[in-house]
XYZ file of C-alpha atoms in Angstrom:
581
model
C -12.427 39.909 17.921
C -10.677 42.991 16.482
C -7.910 41.833 14.189
C -6.451 45.146 13.032
C -6.215 48.608 14.481
C -7.781 51.364 12.451
C -5.440 53.885 10.841
C -6.173 57.153 9.020
C -6.304 56.526 5.280
C -7.673 59.848 4.018
C -4.291 60.720 2.521
C -4.185 57.515 0.481
C -7.333 58.176 -1.625
C -7.475 61.553 -3.279
C -10.827 61.056 -5.042
C -13.708 62.703 -3.234
C -16.628 60.417 -2.529
C -20.214 61.662 -2.661
C -22.765 59.066 -1.690
C -26.199 59.557 -3.352
C -27.980 58.210 -0.291
C -26.305 60.750 1.955
C -26.989 63.818 -0.186
C -24.530 66.588 -1.046
C -21.627 67.315 1.209
C -22.382 70.057 3.792
C -20.956 73.383 2.786
C -20.262 72.215 -0.755
C -22.303 74.979 -2.374
C -20.215 77.728 -0.849
C -16.988 76.309 -2.238
C -16.084 78.263 -5.364
C -13.483 77.487 -7.984
C -13.029 73.825 -7.088
C -15.332 72.280 -9.667
C -17.810 69.525 -9.056
C -16.769 66.657 -6.770
C -16.189 63.288 -8.469
C -17.959 60.279 -6.984
C -15.873 57.142 -6.609
C -19.017 55.213 -7.463
C -18.670 56.412 -11.069
C -15.582 54.249 -11.558
C -16.042 50.646 -12.700
C -16.131 48.266 -9.706
C -13.292 46.217 -11.184
C -11.040 49.294 -11.256
C -11.851 50.195 -7.640
C -11.180 46.624 -6.531
C -7.898 46.595 -8.418
C -6.748 49.845 -6.766
C -7.778 48.734 -3.278
C -5.957 45.414 -3.653
C -2.612 47.283 -3.620
C -3.251 48.620 -0.113
C -1.798 46.833 2.926
C -4.188 44.391 4.584
C -4.474 46.617 7.652
C -5.575 49.574 5.491
C -8.069 47.474 3.530
C -9.772 46.520 6.790
C -9.737 50.139 7.976
C -11.123 51.410 4.655
C -13.968 48.931 4.885
C -15.023 50.535 8.176
C -15.535 54.028 6.727
C -18.894 53.636 4.949
C -21.322 51.112 3.520
C -19.986 51.405 -0.039
C -16.358 50.726 0.858
C -17.436 47.984 3.212
C -19.016 46.101 0.304
C -16.096 46.763 -2.035
C -13.408 45.786 0.477
C -15.259 42.613 1.378
C -15.488 41.182 -2.136
C -13.624 38.004 -2.965
C -12.018 39.737 -5.968
C -10.085 42.128 -3.700
C -8.983 39.347 -1.365
C -8.010 37.089 -4.268
C -5.587 39.737 -5.549
C -4.266 40.355 -2.017
C -3.800 36.632 -1.474
C -1.894 36.260 -4.742
C 0.336 39.160 -3.718
C 1.023 37.720 -0.255
C 1.443 34.118 -1.395
C 2.195 33.999 -5.132
C 2.872 30.260 -4.971
C -0.489 29.391 -3.440
C -2.306 27.317 -6.040
C -5.736 27.085 -4.414
C -7.622 29.293 -2.006
C -8.590 26.575 0.473
C -12.030 26.017 1.965
C -14.648 27.961 3.885
C -17.469 30.389 3.212
C -15.004 33.134 2.230
C -12.036 31.129 0.898
C -9.918 33.957 -0.558
C -10.396 36.293 2.407
C -9.647 33.434 4.792
C -6.523 32.486 2.851
C -5.252 36.079 2.691
C -5.689 36.709 6.430
C -4.175 33.329 7.329
C -1.043 34.183 5.376
C -0.939 37.797 6.576
C -1.094 36.855 10.268
C 1.079 33.716 10.244
C 4.223 33.807 12.337
C 6.254 31.883 14.894
C 7.619 33.986 17.758
C 10.029 32.902 20.465
C 11.806 34.349 23.481
C 14.867 32.659 24.963
C 15.028 32.403 28.739
C 18.815 32.731 28.994
C 21.425 35.011 27.455
C 21.652 38.771 27.252
C 18.806 39.411 24.824
C 15.427 38.579 26.311
C 13.166 40.000 23.655
C 10.630 38.453 21.336
C 12.008 37.277 17.986
C 10.281 36.014 14.851
C 11.283 33.014 12.778
C 11.590 32.870 9.020
C 8.187 32.677 7.248
C 7.956 30.249 4.299
C 6.108 31.584 1.260
C 4.851 28.065 0.600
C 3.050 27.849 3.948
C -0.718 28.383 3.901
C -1.138 29.785 7.396
C 0.086 27.991 10.531
C -2.124 25.367 12.198
C 0.149 23.521 14.646
C 3.751 23.587 15.795
C 6.045 21.436 17.927
C 9.571 22.238 19.140
C 11.992 19.317 19.415
C 15.527 18.966 20.732
C 17.178 20.980 17.959
C 14.468 22.291 15.645
C 10.791 23.289 15.231
C 8.136 21.640 13.047
C 5.082 23.538 11.743
C 1.986 22.190 9.967
C -0.018 24.503 7.694
C -3.683 24.388 6.650
C -3.140 22.368 3.465
C -1.159 19.565 5.117
C 2.414 20.669 4.397
C 4.810 19.965 7.272
C 7.763 22.361 7.499
C 11.107 21.646 9.138
C 12.491 24.845 10.746
C 16.203 24.510 11.450
C 18.394 26.255 13.965
C 21.705 27.291 12.431
C 24.824 29.422 12.722
C 24.472 32.593 10.630
C 26.471 35.773 10.218
C 25.047 38.972 11.658
C 25.116 42.455 10.117
C 28.309 43.162 12.061
C 30.039 40.111 10.609
C 29.759 38.040 13.782
C 28.718 34.391 13.769
C 25.700 33.752 15.997
C 23.290 30.906 16.704
C 19.727 31.608 15.555
C 16.546 29.645 16.071
C 14.247 28.663 13.204
C 16.164 30.715 10.643
C 16.055 28.180 7.791
C 13.355 25.824 6.591
C 12.663 22.911 4.271
C 9.501 20.995 3.419
C 9.545 17.729 5.376
C 6.476 16.122 3.753
C 3.048 16.852 2.284
C -0.366 15.363 2.919
C 0.131 15.441 6.698
C -2.875 15.392 9.032
C -1.183 15.535 12.434
C 2.162 14.846 14.094
C 3.545 14.080 17.545
C 6.741 13.349 19.426
C 7.814 12.263 22.904
C 5.144 13.717 25.228
C 7.551 14.764 27.970
C 8.087 18.484 28.514
C 11.856 18.202 28.091
C 12.642 18.371 24.364
C 15.851 16.365 24.882
C 13.763 13.192 24.689
C 12.133 14.126 21.358
C 14.361 12.102 19.061
C 11.705 10.982 16.566
C 8.774 12.724 14.903
C 5.658 10.670 14.140
C 3.635 12.038 11.210
C 0.070 10.938 10.447
C -0.373 11.392 6.694
C -2.364 10.252 3.662
C -0.547 8.541 0.790
C -1.651 7.115 -2.551
C -1.157 3.346 -2.656
C -1.180 1.172 -5.747
C -4.189 -1.093 -6.063
C -4.037 -4.829 -5.449
C -3.209 -7.272 -8.230
C -5.888 -7.326 -10.910
C -7.206 -3.862 -9.960
C -6.523 -0.588 -11.714
C -5.741 2.832 -10.275
C -4.677 3.717 -6.741
C -6.415 4.487 -3.462
C -5.633 6.802 -0.563
C -4.476 5.149 2.663
C -3.510 6.650 5.998
C -0.043 5.905 7.309
C 2.358 6.871 10.085
C 5.826 7.958 9.009
C 8.665 8.293 11.524
C 11.421 10.892 10.954
C 14.632 11.703 12.792
C 14.171 15.172 14.241
C 17.874 15.972 13.877
C 18.095 15.459 10.105
C 14.534 14.986 8.836
C 15.375 11.528 7.474
C 12.505 9.031 7.325
C 13.386 5.827 9.172
C 10.089 3.950 9.444
C 6.642 3.776 7.863
C 3.475 1.843 8.663
C 0.426 1.868 6.390
C -3.163 1.110 7.420
C -6.087 -0.346 5.519
C -7.858 2.109 3.238
C -11.112 1.705 5.200
C -9.560 3.312 8.306
C -9.273 7.102 8.407
C -7.565 8.880 11.314
C -7.395 12.539 12.322
C -5.134 12.753 15.410
C -2.108 10.976 16.852
C -0.573 11.159 20.351
C 2.171 9.154 22.088
C 2.318 7.677 25.583
C 4.744 5.408 27.445
C 8.477 4.737 27.510
C 10.735 4.439 24.465
C 10.815 0.628 24.552
C 7.024 0.416 24.890
C 5.888 3.484 22.971
C 2.122 3.400 22.453
C 0.683 5.290 19.479
C -2.934 6.347 20.027
C -4.869 7.069 16.831
C -8.245 8.820 16.767
C -10.543 7.921 13.861
C -13.016 10.212 12.135
C -15.810 8.269 13.878
C -14.405 9.047 17.347
C -12.841 5.640 18.113
C -9.386 5.154 19.626
C -6.939 2.561 18.266
C -3.472 1.865 19.611
C -0.291 0.053 18.605
C 3.045 -0.392 20.360
C 6.513 0.129 18.854
C 10.044 -0.029 20.223
C 11.761 3.284 19.435
C 15.210 1.866 20.116
C 14.827 -0.405 17.048
C 13.312 2.066 14.580
C 16.654 2.967 12.980
C 17.442 -0.686 12.204
C 16.839 -1.641 8.531
C 14.201 -4.313 8.928
C 10.445 -4.685 8.568
C 7.995 -6.167 11.057
C 4.275 -6.255 11.678
C 2.565 -4.333 14.461
C -0.918 -5.043 15.768
C -3.554 -2.308 15.706
C -6.087 -2.811 18.511
C -9.136 -0.956 19.758
C -8.350 0.981 22.924
C -10.259 0.053 26.060
C -12.024 3.417 26.287
C -13.690 2.683 22.933
C -14.160 -1.024 23.660
C -15.842 -0.625 27.068
C -17.726 2.574 26.196
C -18.727 2.077 22.548
C -21.358 4.837 22.719
C -18.687 7.502 23.343
C -17.444 9.584 20.425
C -14.034 11.060 21.289
C -13.424 14.522 19.825
C -9.785 15.060 20.859
C -7.131 13.701 23.198
C -3.994 14.789 25.048
C -1.200 12.769 26.624
C 2.009 12.798 28.609
C 4.434 9.991 29.386
C 2.127 8.147 31.806
C -1.451 9.390 31.300
C -4.001 10.264 28.620
C -7.080 12.503 28.568
C -10.025 11.960 26.225
C -12.629 14.674 25.561
C -15.869 13.488 23.953
C -18.078 15.373 21.521
C -20.503 15.975 24.412
C -17.808 17.604 26.556
C -17.154 14.667 28.883
C -13.620 13.944 30.153
C -12.092 10.492 30.684
C -8.690 9.720 32.170
C -6.129 6.952 31.744
C -3.319 6.930 34.326
C -0.602 4.294 34.051
C 1.638 4.895 37.106
C 0.679 5.075 40.794
C 2.772 8.184 41.486
C 1.042 10.312 38.856
C -2.343 8.902 39.900
C -1.726 9.987 43.510
C -0.674 13.472 42.356
C -3.775 13.893 40.185
C -6.418 12.426 42.482
C -4.810 12.531 45.953
C -5.408 8.813 46.569
C -4.700 5.340 45.176
C -8.094 3.951 46.118
C -9.347 3.317 42.559
C -5.967 2.644 40.913
C -5.624 -0.849 39.439
C -2.040 -1.682 38.373
C -3.311 -4.708 36.413
C -5.785 -2.688 34.348
C -4.161 0.666 33.603
C -6.248 1.377 30.494
C -9.561 1.483 32.355
C -10.978 4.995 31.728
C -11.923 7.121 34.715
C -14.635 9.768 34.247
C -14.169 13.233 35.748
C -17.131 14.995 37.356
C -17.473 18.475 35.846
C -20.263 21.086 35.943
C -20.308 21.895 32.214
C -19.135 20.799 28.787
C -15.338 20.852 28.343
C -13.952 22.401 25.146
C -10.205 21.796 25.457
C -7.546 20.851 27.984
C -3.815 20.928 28.725
C -1.972 18.047 30.387
C 1.267 18.485 32.295
C 3.399 15.885 34.038
C 1.213 15.641 37.134
C -1.382 18.394 36.784
C -4.219 19.158 34.417
C -6.039 22.240 33.103
C -9.574 22.212 31.663
C -11.631 24.955 29.972
C -15.419 24.619 29.773
C -18.013 26.085 27.406
C -18.442 29.172 29.603
C -14.723 29.999 29.504
C -14.043 28.897 33.076
C -10.650 27.347 33.907
C -10.428 24.296 36.171
C -7.121 22.972 37.492
C -6.343 19.642 39.160
C -3.325 17.732 40.446
C -0.016 18.440 42.123
C 0.451 22.028 43.352
C 3.866 21.887 44.984
C 5.126 24.940 43.094
C 1.776 26.716 42.782
C 1.323 25.527 39.180
C -2.466 25.317 39.604
C -2.771 29.087 40.080
C -5.124 28.772 43.056
C -3.139 31.191 45.251
C -1.751 28.446 47.504
C 0.333 25.299 47.248
C -2.249 22.735 48.234
C -2.822 19.771 45.914
C -6.253 19.384 44.334
C -7.698 15.896 43.831
C -10.614 17.163 41.760
C -11.151 20.004 39.242
C -10.951 23.379 41.025
C -12.010 26.599 39.341
C -9.599 29.521 39.024
C -12.160 32.284 39.529
C -10.127 35.303 38.421
C -9.400 33.943 34.904
C -11.995 33.493 32.185
C -12.258 32.841 28.440
C -8.635 31.954 27.642
C -7.381 31.695 24.085
C -4.907 28.926 24.921
C -3.806 26.953 27.978
C -0.518 25.102 28.473
C 0.693 22.921 31.368
C 4.335 21.947 31.773
C 6.448 20.103 34.321
C 5.827 22.472 37.240
C 4.321 25.644 35.778
C 1.298 26.688 33.713
C 0.667 29.379 31.088
C -2.538 31.044 29.900
C -2.918 33.178 26.777
C -5.775 35.622 27.362
C -7.391 38.606 25.683
C -8.345 41.803 27.491
C -11.443 43.921 27.100
C -9.482 46.182 24.746
C -8.645 43.123 22.555
C -4.977 43.163 23.521
C -3.283 39.838 24.238
C -1.360 39.050 27.395
C 0.456 36.010 28.742
C -0.154 34.880 32.325
C 1.810 32.264 34.221
C 2.089 30.566 37.599
C 4.228 27.956 39.305
C 8.010 27.595 39.367
C 9.943 30.552 37.950
C 13.411 28.956 37.959
C 15.459 29.289 34.797
C 13.483 32.328 33.656
C 10.441 30.283 32.612
C 8.160 32.983 34.103
C 9.710 36.194 32.681
C 9.527 38.972 35.265
C 8.794 36.572 38.154
C 12.032 34.703 38.939
C 10.706 33.476 42.303
C 7.565 32.062 40.734
C 3.998 32.657 41.826
C 1.148 30.591 43.244
C -1.312 32.687 41.235
C -1.481 33.567 37.553
C 0.442 36.818 37.015
C 1.173 38.784 33.865
C 4.531 37.840 32.379
C 6.943 40.353 30.885
C 6.432 39.152 27.327
C 5.180 41.140 24.351
C 2.409 39.001 22.876
C 1.653 39.203 19.118
C -1.783 40.545 18.218
C -2.937 37.305 16.552
C -1.268 34.776 18.876
C -3.368 31.610 19.111
C -1.233 28.927 20.795
C 1.898 28.612 22.897
C 4.473 26.162 24.180
C 7.361 26.401 26.626
C 10.579 24.376 26.764
C 13.535 24.495 29.112
C 15.300 27.092 26.952
C 12.602 29.028 25.148
C 9.006 30.255 25.038
C 7.192 29.839 21.704
C 4.001 31.515 20.463
C 2.207 30.761 17.204
C 0.371 33.569 15.412
C -2.438 32.823 12.965
C -6.007 34.106 12.611
C -8.708 31.972 11.020
C -11.892 33.947 10.256
C -13.866 30.682 10.135
C -12.958 29.913 13.744
C -15.292 31.907 15.986
C -15.187 31.927 19.823
C -17.307 29.072 21.112
C -17.802 30.370 24.648
C -21.298 30.879 26.003
C -22.502 33.379 28.584
C -22.818 31.856 32.034
C -26.401 31.978 33.366
C -26.816 34.356 36.299
C -27.992 31.550 38.549
C -24.665 29.702 38.118
C -22.317 32.598 38.870
C -20.322 31.976 42.043
C -21.443 34.316 44.806
C -24.502 35.427 42.831
C -27.356 33.052 43.704
C -30.554 33.126 41.739
C -32.803 35.811 43.285
C -36.113 34.752 44.676
C -39.353 36.380 43.430
C -39.861 39.775 44.981
C -36.283 40.086 46.146
C -34.304 43.198 45.401
C -31.064 43.489 43.494
C -28.108 41.613 45.005
C -25.944 43.711 47.258
C -22.664 42.058 46.275
C -22.764 40.451 42.819
C -19.921 37.985 42.339
C -18.757 38.249 45.992
C -16.539 41.253 45.266
C -16.599 42.676 48.788
C -15.760 39.323 50.329
C -12.852 38.868 47.929
C -11.477 42.336 48.740
C -11.635 41.573 52.468
C -9.687 38.384 51.842
C -7.087 40.335 49.825
C -6.644 42.826 52.667
C -6.188 40.046 55.202
C -3.491 38.490 53.015
C -1.666 41.830 52.729
C -1.944 42.398 56.489
C -0.403 38.985 57.203
C 2.810 39.881 55.332
C 5.627 40.743 57.801
C 7.534 43.369 55.770
C 6.716 46.219 53.466
C 8.466 44.514 50.545
C 6.380 41.379 51.090
C 3.225 43.481 51.104
C 4.245 45.068 47.809
C 4.834 41.649 46.228
C 1.506 40.372 47.539
C -0.248 43.435 46.136
C 1.261 42.739 42.698
C -0.152 39.224 42.815
C -3.567 40.525 43.826
C -3.594 42.966 40.902
C -3.033 39.967 38.619
C -6.020 38.189 40.190
C -8.461 41.068 39.797
C -10.634 41.336 36.623
C -9.050 44.542 35.317
C -8.226 45.669 31.794
C -4.687 45.146 30.566
C -3.888 48.870 30.678
C -5.161 49.126 34.258
C -3.066 46.158 35.376
C 0.015 47.641 33.734
C -0.629 50.950 35.505
C -0.914 49.356 38.950
C 2.142 47.167 38.396
C 4.273 50.117 37.260
C 3.054 52.223 40.186
C 3.838 49.439 42.667
C 7.316 49.027 41.157
C 7.947 52.756 41.638
C 6.772 52.623 45.254
C 8.821 49.502 45.907
C 11.940 51.125 44.461
C 11.382 54.289 46.506
C 10.933 52.225 49.674
C 14.031 50.141 49.033
C 15.826 51.657 52.018
C 13.184 50.497 54.461
C 14.521 47.859 56.831
C 13.395 44.255 56.837
C 11.657 44.534 60.199
C 7.929 44.991 60.686
C 6.678 48.166 58.989
C 6.074 51.239 61.093
C 2.797 53.176 60.933
C 4.560 56.007 59.056
C 5.911 53.643 56.428
């Protein structure tokens, strides 16, 4: 991945460099009256590092690409320690990793929360306030009124929306313009799993706290706990503490407010659950809740769960071996996901159901009644309800089993909502773009108000280091942060497993149509031919451009050209197109 674009920096360093391994500079002997060139290698390394540390991060990366000497100098921890102290003067420790200071500096240089409102006059990308105390951004969650962000050292920040005065003296409402520290020592956090943020009244924080030892013992010990905060004010209203022998790493919620189930994932890959009544959390009383082993860990003790995702009525578990197991608690969602109620048992809703998949699954996204999966080869599989085209398969037919979206590969992030889906992808030129499909009502697919049954490029300017995204009814959010310790985990798909490219037999020649390109183009032409009007053909062609594996610049070119042709042909009638047209 290319993090920064290279810029000319010759004007910033006036000392001429002569590398002994490269010999004298060509033409140097003919130059008269200029004296002997001074080698930068004659300066003490500490002085060179000190000078370089004052450059912007982008220029330090570009300088390190000029030659072997500057590559070594710009890559030293001394340079990045000074840069990190300049970017985050309040950062007390550099964090972890093989290159802790470089990792910390780049995390803080690239951190940012960007958002674009769907309504109003201004539909451009804005950036929230950036706390100096934050050590990069790891996770974020928008609620009804505010946004919460967790950094890499466990500090949870409370970003507030507020009324502020503009430069013209006008009072305007701004998102995430002020912040406070909600708590420290946080591991994970969650809220109501529904897509509508109106229901996110409470914030559940999984954290580690020091507890005083029992009577007769000295010192304290660290215990995991769950703290519940009001999202409107940040006030803590409830706390539950677990035994010090239990260590958790993830929390998700499932169920209704009166029977809210908290699912906790341990470091050993086991799932525990407890049930609370949210309607009674703000009452000043204490009570005991029972922590029980979830059925997926009780019935399948050999499974080690790596991560989980949930919505109001279902949960997905991904194991360390890439297997996927489902819990579905309502018959309606079960029918949408699997197309049948044959295996649904209303008396045993926690029984896990295994999904049949061709490869190891790395991560997933769970919507209300549809699901997205990404495997180790970067392939995207969609399943569930497709009434609005939210599966991106090009039609509106439901899928009762995982179906591959062939024209999308190696996504950076995947998000599934109520009736639309979003994919954050990276082009061959390392530029980021946001693709979406499904319902476009309310501006949730910018540039495609009528929606689309296929993933199309949205009219959103994506930050260079965007890594995750989330969409609400009012706004689209993107989190920017680059971790140099996190490398792409995708593998190259073996040639024998490529769709339309069967394994050649011995003695056979090269395949005539690798990947089934000709067949796909014939199908595209038939779809264009079936459109009744010229305008419909133009719209269908725009969708097809989004399906094709082109570079971002090429897609932009075709879309702009089609918009020009569509505008020029605006006077054509709505009847069938003539041969001349």
